[in-house]
């Protein structure tokens, strides 16, 4: 019969295992994040191509960010599927091309599941599984990927009619350098954690002179936050960056897709190239990535 391990030997084995675990856990964590990031990039590409298919069937114009513009009495309205007052956000319009609701959900956002997303976009009331069409409508409003509506689908009047301008793709000066969709959130806890899923639209850091930042703009750059993402005010704002959100690399990287269909990750400094976000002034159109002008 072999000799039993001594207490010292057992402690050595435990210590070795603890060291190995401390070395491997970060690797596993990085692998999980990389897998989620790869899926997120794939989703952004699929959403972009669904928008392209919609565009090709609708006069070469961008999908409306939603059916009724900001300021319309029917904005965010639901009176049943097929009704003229039914305000359809862009994911609902392109879903027949995407053929899946999963592609509108960021895998890094813990809120992107059927139960969490099934809240009425204006009342926040829970929508039961029996209300399938209403659920899908709510999921569309809470899509993880916000459309750059300031430049691609924007209101040109601010009255009850709220006439929308959905740009022709041929008018986009440089599709490979024009942001189409960005990872987004629809709410944040005081701690800074995301809640409530995503947002179907995001604000650009600066827009055309006659447009308003309907989602509140890049609030992190408004006084008293002064662009500090760790300031208490900025940290709790869902629209700190116009509704965009950095789910990756420890809150440093935003994933986005462009008007030519490619997708990548960018840091905050890249998103605000060519613009003074404190004054919302475009300084360099060649560097600024949100505009359609080239």
mmCIF file of C-alpha atoms in Angstrom, residues 5-292:
data_model
loop_
_atom_site.group_PDB
_atom_site.id
_atom_site.type_symbol
_atom_site.label_atom_id
_atom_site.label_comp_id
_atom_site.label_asym_id
_atom_site.label_seq_id
_atom_site.Cartn_x
_atom_site.Cartn_y
_atom_site.Cartn_z
ATOM 1 C CA UNK A 5 0.230 12.427 0.785
ATOM 2 C CA UNK A 6 1.543 14.533 3.588
ATOM 3 C CA UNK A 7 -0.180 17.804 4.487
ATOM 4 C CA UNK A 8 2.713 19.758 2.986
ATOM 5 C CA UNK A 9 2.456 17.836 -0.294
ATOM 6 C CA UNK A 10 -1.301 18.464 -0.473
ATOM 7 C CA UNK A 11 -0.785 22.158 0.147
ATOM 8 C CA UNK A 12 1.813 22.271 -2.631
ATOM 9 C CA UNK A 13 -0.611 20.596 -5.072
ATOM 10 C CA UNK A 14 -3.381 23.007 -4.100
ATOM 11 C CA UNK A 15 -1.041 25.972 -4.551
ATOM 12 C CA UNK A 16 0.055 24.745 -7.984
ATOM 13 C CA UNK A 17 -3.571 24.289 -9.062
ATOM 14 C CA UNK A 18 -4.431 27.761 -7.803
ATOM 15 C CA UNK A 19 -1.554 29.255 -9.778
ATOM 16 C CA UNK A 20 -2.619 27.408 -12.946
ATOM 17 C CA UNK A 21 -6.213 28.551 -12.463
ATOM 18 C CA UNK A 22 -5.145 32.170 -12.008
ATOM 19 C CA UNK A 23 -3.206 31.906 -15.264
ATOM 20 C CA UNK A 24 -5.963 30.183 -17.251
ATOM 21 C CA UNK A 25 -9.057 32.101 -16.105
ATOM 22 C CA UNK A 26 -8.013 35.377 -17.830
ATOM 23 C CA UNK A 27 -7.289 33.382 -20.989
ATOM 24 C CA UNK A 28 -10.750 31.820 -20.854
ATOM 25 C CA UNK A 29 -12.267 35.250 -20.246
ATOM 26 C CA UNK A 30 -10.458 36.721 -23.233
ATOM 27 C CA UNK A 31 -11.555 33.798 -25.403
ATOM 28 C CA UNK A 32 -15.188 34.344 -24.382
ATOM 29 C CA UNK A 33 -14.957 38.039 -25.179
ATOM 30 C CA UNK A 34 -13.333 37.373 -28.540
ATOM 31 C CA UNK A 35 -16.126 34.936 -29.410
ATOM 32 C CA UNK A 36 -18.775 37.497 -28.452
ATOM 33 C CA UNK A 37 -16.986 40.218 -30.370
ATOM 34 C CA UNK A 38 -16.755 38.027 -33.482
ATOM 35 C CA UNK A 39 -20.494 37.303 -33.239
ATOM 36 C CA UNK A 40 -21.249 40.988 -32.740
ATOM 37 C CA UNK A 41 -19.218 41.920 -35.841
ATOM 38 C CA UNK A 42 -21.058 39.217 -37.794
ATOM 39 C CA UNK A 43 -24.420 40.584 -36.607
ATOM 40 C CA UNK A 44 -23.467 44.105 -37.692
ATOM 41 C CA UNK A 45 -22.520 42.840 -41.155
ATOM 42 C CA UNK A 46 -25.780 40.908 -41.473
ATOM 43 C CA UNK A 47 -27.811 43.932 -40.376
ATOM 44 C CA UNK A 48 -25.973 46.102 -42.912
ATOM 45 C CA UNK A 49 -26.688 43.649 -45.724
ATOM 46 C CA UNK A 50 -30.353 43.422 -44.698
ATOM 47 C CA UNK A 51 -30.488 47.227 -45.007
ATOM 48 C CA UNK A 52 -28.863 46.925 -48.458
ATOM 49 C CA UNK A 53 -31.531 44.446 -49.603
ATOM 50 C CA UNK A 54 -34.255 46.769 -48.337
ATOM 51 C CA UNK A 55 -32.514 49.646 -50.149
ATOM 52 C CA UNK A 56 -32.389 47.704 -53.428
ATOM 53 C CA UNK A 57 -36.142 47.076 -53.233
ATOM 54 C CA UNK A 58 -36.979 50.670 -52.281
ATOM 55 C CA UNK A 59 -35.519 53.088 -54.795
ATOM 56 C CA UNK A 60 -31.889 52.895 -53.594
ATOM 57 C CA UNK A 61 -32.759 54.807 -50.405
ATOM 58 C CA UNK A 62 -31.835 54.087 -46.813
ATOM 59 C CA UNK A 63 -34.384 52.332 -44.649
ATOM 60 C CA UNK A 64 -36.324 54.880 -42.533
ATOM 61 C CA UNK A 65 -35.001 55.003 -38.988
ATOM 62 C CA UNK A 66 -38.689 54.658 -38.120
ATOM 63 C CA UNK A 67 -41.898 55.144 -40.109
ATOM 64 C CA UNK A 68 -42.986 58.349 -38.389
ATOM 65 C CA UNK A 69 -40.439 61.053 -37.750
ATOM 66 C CA UNK A 70 -39.560 62.645 -34.445
ATOM 67 C CA UNK A 71 -42.288 65.113 -33.550
ATOM 68 C CA UNK A 72 -45.088 63.181 -35.243
ATOM 69 C CA UNK A 73 -48.127 62.351 -33.085
ATOM 70 C CA UNK A 74 -47.662 58.745 -34.232
ATOM 71 C CA UNK A 75 -44.029 58.538 -33.114
ATOM 72 C CA UNK A 76 -43.599 55.279 -31.191
ATOM 73 C CA UNK A 77 -47.272 54.408 -31.700
ATOM 74 C CA UNK A 78 -48.715 50.895 -31.868
ATOM 75 C CA UNK A 79 -52.282 50.262 -32.957
ATOM 76 C CA UNK A 80 -51.806 46.745 -34.223
ATOM 77 C CA UNK A 81 -49.741 45.334 -37.111
ATOM 78 C CA UNK A 82 -50.506 46.726 -40.540
ATOM 79 C CA UNK A 83 -52.194 49.906 -39.300
ATOM 80 C CA UNK A 84 -51.046 53.210 -40.775
ATOM 81 C CA UNK A 85 -50.352 54.503 -37.268
ATOM 82 C CA UNK A 86 -47.994 51.605 -36.559
ATOM 83 C CA UNK A 87 -44.569 53.253 -36.224
ATOM 84 C CA UNK A 88 -42.052 50.721 -37.533
ATOM 85 C CA UNK A 89 -38.405 51.121 -36.434
ATOM 86 C CA UNK A 90 -35.822 50.123 -39.016
ATOM 87 C CA UNK A 91 -35.140 46.565 -37.690
ATOM 88 C CA UNK A 92 -38.815 45.709 -38.163
ATOM 89 C CA UNK A 93 -38.627 46.918 -41.771
ATOM 90 C CA UNK A 94 -35.539 44.854 -42.627
ATOM 91 C CA UNK A 95 -36.279 41.759 -40.528
ATOM 92 C CA UNK A 96 -37.846 39.917 -43.513
ATOM 93 C CA UNK A 97 -34.429 40.215 -45.197
ATOM 94 C CA UNK A 98 -32.457 39.279 -42.075
ATOM 95 C CA UNK A 99 -34.870 36.379 -41.348
ATOM 96 C CA UNK A 100 -33.857 36.357 -37.681
ATOM 97 C CA UNK A 101 -34.358 38.532 -34.623
ATOM 98 C CA UNK A 102 -31.115 37.273 -33.126
ATOM 99 C CA UNK A 103 -28.967 39.329 -35.498
ATOM 100 C CA UNK A 104 -30.260 42.522 -33.857
ATOM 101 C CA UNK A 105 -28.859 41.566 -30.444
ATOM 102 C CA UNK A 106 -25.367 42.228 -29.117
ATOM 103 C CA UNK A 107 -24.095 39.042 -27.413
ATOM 104 C CA UNK A 108 -22.098 41.113 -24.896
ATOM 105 C CA UNK A 109 -25.210 42.848 -23.541
ATOM 106 C CA UNK A 110 -26.756 40.705 -20.760
ATOM 107 C CA UNK A 111 -30.136 42.350 -21.392
ATOM 108 C CA UNK A 112 -30.605 41.022 -24.926
ATOM 109 C CA UNK A 113 -32.982 38.138 -24.334
ATOM 110 C CA UNK A 114 -36.681 37.673 -25.060
ATOM 111 C CA UNK A 115 -37.819 38.436 -21.528
ATOM 112 C CA UNK A 116 -35.738 41.577 -21.001
ATOM 113 C CA UNK A 117 -36.522 43.035 -24.424
ATOM 114 C CA UNK A 118 -40.254 42.358 -24.234
ATOM 115 C CA UNK A 119 -41.136 45.709 -22.671
ATOM 116 C CA UNK A 120 -43.324 48.277 -24.378
ATOM 117 C CA UNK A 121 -40.977 51.001 -25.690
ATOM 118 C CA UNK A 122 -43.053 53.872 -24.290
ATOM 119 C CA UNK A 123 -44.802 52.421 -21.215
ATOM 120 C CA UNK A 124 -42.212 49.755 -20.283
ATOM 121 C CA UNK A 125 -45.100 47.372 -19.595
ATOM 122 C CA UNK A 126 -44.245 43.676 -19.922
ATOM 123 C CA UNK A 127 -45.502 42.058 -23.144
ATOM 124 C CA UNK A 128 -46.554 38.405 -22.726
ATOM 125 C CA UNK A 129 -45.410 35.690 -25.175
ATOM 126 C CA UNK A 130 -48.930 35.462 -26.616
ATOM 127 C CA UNK A 131 -48.511 38.967 -28.112
ATOM 128 C CA UNK A 132 -45.990 37.921 -30.770
ATOM 129 C CA UNK A 133 -46.314 40.890 -33.144
ATOM 130 C CA UNK A 134 -46.179 43.396 -30.293
ATOM 131 C CA UNK A 135 -43.134 41.641 -28.855
ATOM 132 C CA UNK A 136 -41.304 41.802 -32.185
ATOM 133 C CA UNK A 137 -42.109 45.498 -32.458
ATOM 134 C CA UNK A 138 -40.626 46.092 -28.990
ATOM 135 C CA UNK A 139 -37.546 44.031 -29.874
ATOM 136 C CA UNK A 140 -37.033 46.241 -32.938
ATOM 137 C CA UNK A 141 -37.077 49.440 -30.867
ATOM 138 C CA UNK A 142 -34.596 47.841 -28.471
ATOM 139 C CA UNK A 143 -32.217 46.624 -31.183
ATOM 140 C CA UNK A 144 -28.560 46.561 -30.096
ATOM 141 C CA UNK A 145 -27.532 48.397 -33.246
ATOM 142 C CA UNK A 146 -28.432 52.061 -33.589
ATOM 143 C CA UNK A 147 -28.772 53.631 -37.027
ATOM 144 C CA UNK A 148 -26.803 56.815 -37.785
ATOM 145 C CA UNK A 149 -30.101 58.571 -38.481
ATOM 146 C CA UNK A 150 -28.724 62.132 -38.253
ATOM 147 C CA UNK A 151 -27.122 61.645 -41.663
ATOM 148 C CA UNK A 152 -28.990 58.716 -43.242
ATOM 149 C CA UNK A 153 -32.666 59.056 -42.265
ATOM 150 C CA UNK A 154 -33.623 62.312 -40.602
ATOM 151 C CA UNK A 155 -36.616 64.641 -40.199
ATOM 152 C CA UNK A 156 -36.620 67.690 -42.452
ATOM 153 C CA UNK A 157 -39.656 69.234 -40.776
ATOM 154 C CA UNK A 158 -40.394 69.431 -37.071
ATOM 155 C CA UNK A 159 -44.176 69.612 -37.154
ATOM 156 C CA UNK A 160 -46.783 66.909 -36.762
ATOM 157 C CA UNK A 161 -46.129 65.604 -40.267
ATOM 158 C CA UNK A 162 -42.418 65.216 -39.444
ATOM 159 C CA UNK A 163 -41.368 64.607 -43.047
ATOM 160 C CA UNK A 164 -38.417 62.210 -43.259
ATOM 161 C CA UNK A 165 -35.398 62.341 -45.569
ATOM 162 C CA UNK A 166 -34.078 58.861 -46.335
ATOM 163 C CA UNK A 167 -30.877 59.451 -48.269
ATOM 164 C CA UNK A 168 -30.093 57.844 -51.619
ATOM 165 C CA UNK A 169 -27.078 55.551 -51.368
ATOM 166 C CA UNK A 170 -25.621 57.189 -54.473
ATOM 167 C CA UNK A 171 -25.408 60.467 -52.519
ATOM 168 C CA UNK A 172 -23.080 58.970 -49.884
ATOM 169 C CA UNK A 173 -19.683 60.334 -50.769
ATOM 170 C CA UNK A 174 -17.559 57.549 -49.245
ATOM 171 C CA UNK A 175 -19.561 54.487 -48.090
ATOM 172 C CA UNK A 176 -16.458 52.760 -46.701
ATOM 173 C CA UNK A 177 -15.910 55.725 -44.358
ATOM 174 C CA UNK A 178 -19.537 56.471 -43.435
ATOM 175 C CA UNK A 179 -20.865 54.930 -40.221
ATOM 176 C CA UNK A 180 -24.127 53.017 -40.645
ATOM 177 C CA UNK A 181 -24.762 51.198 -37.329
ATOM 178 C CA UNK A 182 -23.147 51.265 -33.872
ATOM 179 C CA UNK A 183 -23.487 49.108 -30.748
ATOM 180 C CA UNK A 184 -26.105 50.868 -28.618
ATOM 181 C CA UNK A 185 -27.970 50.836 -25.308
ATOM 182 C CA UNK A 186 -31.371 52.131 -24.312
ATOM 183 C CA UNK A 187 -30.652 52.768 -20.632
ATOM 184 C CA UNK A 188 -28.014 52.680 -17.866
ATOM 185 C CA UNK A 189 -28.007 52.060 -14.159
ATOM 186 C CA UNK A 190 -26.487 54.619 -11.790
ATOM 187 C CA UNK A 191 -23.498 52.253 -11.606
ATOM 188 C CA UNK A 192 -23.007 52.644 -15.360
ATOM 189 C CA UNK A 193 -24.181 49.124 -16.256
ATOM 190 C CA UNK A 194 -26.470 48.905 -19.310
ATOM 191 C CA UNK A 195 -30.129 48.032 -18.895
ATOM 192 C CA UNK A 196 -33.187 47.701 -21.078
ATOM 193 C CA UNK A 197 -31.514 46.443 -24.243
ATOM 194 C CA UNK A 198 -30.346 48.662 -27.071
ATOM 195 C CA UNK A 199 -31.579 51.652 -29.047
ATOM 196 C CA UNK A 200 -32.763 51.593 -32.665
ATOM 197 C CA UNK A 201 -31.037 54.948 -33.313
ATOM 198 C CA UNK A 202 -27.907 56.776 -32.156
ATOM 199 C CA UNK A 203 -26.951 60.444 -32.355
ATOM 200 C CA UNK A 204 -23.889 61.521 -34.310
ATOM 201 C CA UNK A 205 -21.411 63.798 -32.457
ATOM 202 C CA UNK A 206 -22.411 66.551 -34.914
ATOM 203 C CA UNK A 207 -25.163 66.719 -37.510
ATOM 204 C CA UNK A 208 -26.387 68.946 -40.293
ATOM 205 C CA UNK A 209 -26.953 72.558 -39.150
ATOM 206 C CA UNK A 210 -30.752 72.306 -39.373
ATOM 207 C CA UNK A 211 -31.031 69.043 -37.416
ATOM 208 C CA UNK A 212 -31.570 68.464 -33.732
ATOM 209 C CA UNK A 213 -30.054 65.733 -31.588
ATOM 210 C CA UNK A 214 -33.367 64.096 -30.816
ATOM 211 C CA UNK A 215 -31.862 61.496 -28.495
ATOM 212 C CA UNK A 216 -30.085 64.170 -26.488
ATOM 213 C CA UNK A 217 -26.737 64.298 -28.250
ATOM 214 C CA UNK A 218 -23.420 63.158 -26.799
ATOM 215 C CA UNK A 219 -24.294 64.115 -23.249
ATOM 216 C CA UNK A 220 -20.902 63.201 -21.834
ATOM 217 C CA UNK A 221 -19.566 66.324 -23.530
ATOM 218 C CA UNK A 222 -22.201 68.666 -22.108
ATOM 219 C CA UNK A 223 -21.403 70.577 -18.890
ATOM 220 C CA UNK A 224 -20.673 69.561 -16.199
ATOM 221 C CA UNK A 225 -19.437 66.166 -17.480
ATOM 222 C CA UNK A 226 -16.697 67.666 -19.682
ATOM 223 C CA UNK A 227 -16.028 64.496 -21.645
ATOM 224 C CA UNK A 228 -14.912 62.444 -18.645
ATOM 225 C CA UNK A 229 -16.483 58.963 -19.029
ATOM 226 C CA UNK A 230 -15.821 58.241 -15.349
ATOM 227 C CA UNK A 231 -17.572 61.333 -14.022
ATOM 228 C CA UNK A 232 -20.659 60.407 -11.960
ATOM 229 C CA UNK A 233 -22.968 62.240 -14.349
ATOM 230 C CA UNK A 234 -21.516 60.782 -17.514
ATOM 231 C CA UNK A 235 -21.290 57.270 -16.096
ATOM 232 C CA UNK A 236 -25.029 57.056 -15.473
ATOM 233 C CA UNK A 237 -26.152 58.544 -18.804
ATOM 234 C CA UNK A 238 -27.476 56.083 -21.350
ATOM 235 C CA UNK A 239 -26.741 58.643 -24.062
ATOM 236 C CA UNK A 240 -23.272 59.579 -22.812
ATOM 237 C CA UNK A 241 -22.128 58.956 -26.392
ATOM 238 C CA UNK A 242 -25.425 59.543 -28.166
ATOM 239 C CA UNK A 243 -26.692 56.085 -27.252
ATOM 240 C CA UNK A 244 -23.548 54.300 -28.528
ATOM 241 C CA UNK A 245 -21.924 51.945 -26.032
ATOM 242 C CA UNK A 246 -18.455 50.286 -25.767
ATOM 243 C CA UNK A 247 -19.213 46.683 -24.839
ATOM 244 C CA UNK A 248 -15.718 45.372 -25.554
ATOM 245 C CA UNK A 249 -12.130 45.592 -24.265
ATOM 246 C CA UNK A 250 -13.193 46.615 -20.794
ATOM 247 C CA UNK A 251 -15.527 49.369 -21.984
ATOM 248 C CA UNK A 252 -13.088 50.819 -24.516
ATOM 249 C CA UNK A 253 -14.258 49.514 -27.914
ATOM 250 C CA UNK A 254 -17.457 50.211 -29.854
ATOM 251 C CA UNK A 255 -18.310 47.850 -32.716
ATOM 252 C CA UNK A 256 -19.833 49.424 -35.814
ATOM 253 C CA UNK A 257 -20.638 48.782 -39.475
ATOM 254 C CA UNK A 258 -20.199 51.100 -42.429
ATOM 255 C CA UNK A 259 -22.261 51.992 -45.472
ATOM 256 C CA UNK A 260 -20.239 49.603 -47.653
ATOM 257 C CA UNK A 261 -21.048 46.637 -45.368
ATOM 258 C CA UNK A 262 -17.764 46.095 -43.550
ATOM 259 C CA UNK A 263 -17.667 46.125 -39.746
ATOM 260 C CA UNK A 264 -14.946 46.768 -37.182
ATOM 261 C CA UNK A 265 -14.253 48.018 -33.670
ATOM 262 C CA UNK A 266 -13.188 51.551 -32.800
ATOM 263 C CA UNK A 267 -12.181 53.390 -29.672
ATOM 264 C CA UNK A 268 -13.814 56.624 -28.607
ATOM 265 C CA UNK A 269 -11.000 58.748 -30.013
ATOM 266 C CA UNK A 270 -11.622 57.276 -33.452
ATOM 267 C CA UNK A 271 -15.377 57.913 -33.305
ATOM 268 C CA UNK A 272 -14.826 61.619 -32.677
ATOM 269 C CA UNK A 273 -12.130 62.233 -35.262
ATOM 270 C CA UNK A 274 -12.711 65.441 -37.179
ATOM 271 C CA UNK A 275 -15.216 66.888 -34.707
ATOM 272 C CA UNK A 276 -15.194 69.035 -31.586
ATOM 273 C CA UNK A 277 -17.739 67.105 -29.475
ATOM 274 C CA UNK A 278 -17.898 69.845 -26.828
ATOM 275 C CA UNK A 279 -19.298 72.328 -29.353
ATOM 276 C CA UNK A 280 -20.679 69.753 -31.847
ATOM 277 C CA UNK A 281 -18.716 71.370 -34.672
ATOM 278 C CA UNK A 282 -17.287 69.402 -37.580
ATOM 279 C CA UNK A 283 -13.680 70.412 -38.073
ATOM 280 C CA UNK A 284 -12.509 68.050 -40.823
ATOM 281 C CA UNK A 285 -14.922 66.308 -43.208
ATOM 282 C CA UNK A 286 -12.153 63.994 -44.413
ATOM 283 C CA UNK A 287 -11.675 62.674 -40.873
ATOM 284 C CA UNK A 288 -15.285 62.784 -39.684
ATOM 285 C CA UNK A 289 -16.919 59.373 -40.196
ATOM 286 C CA UNK A 290 -20.587 60.101 -39.495
ATOM 287 C CA UNK A 291 -21.397 62.360 -42.450
ATOM 288 C CA UNK A 292 -22.419 61.513 -46.011
#
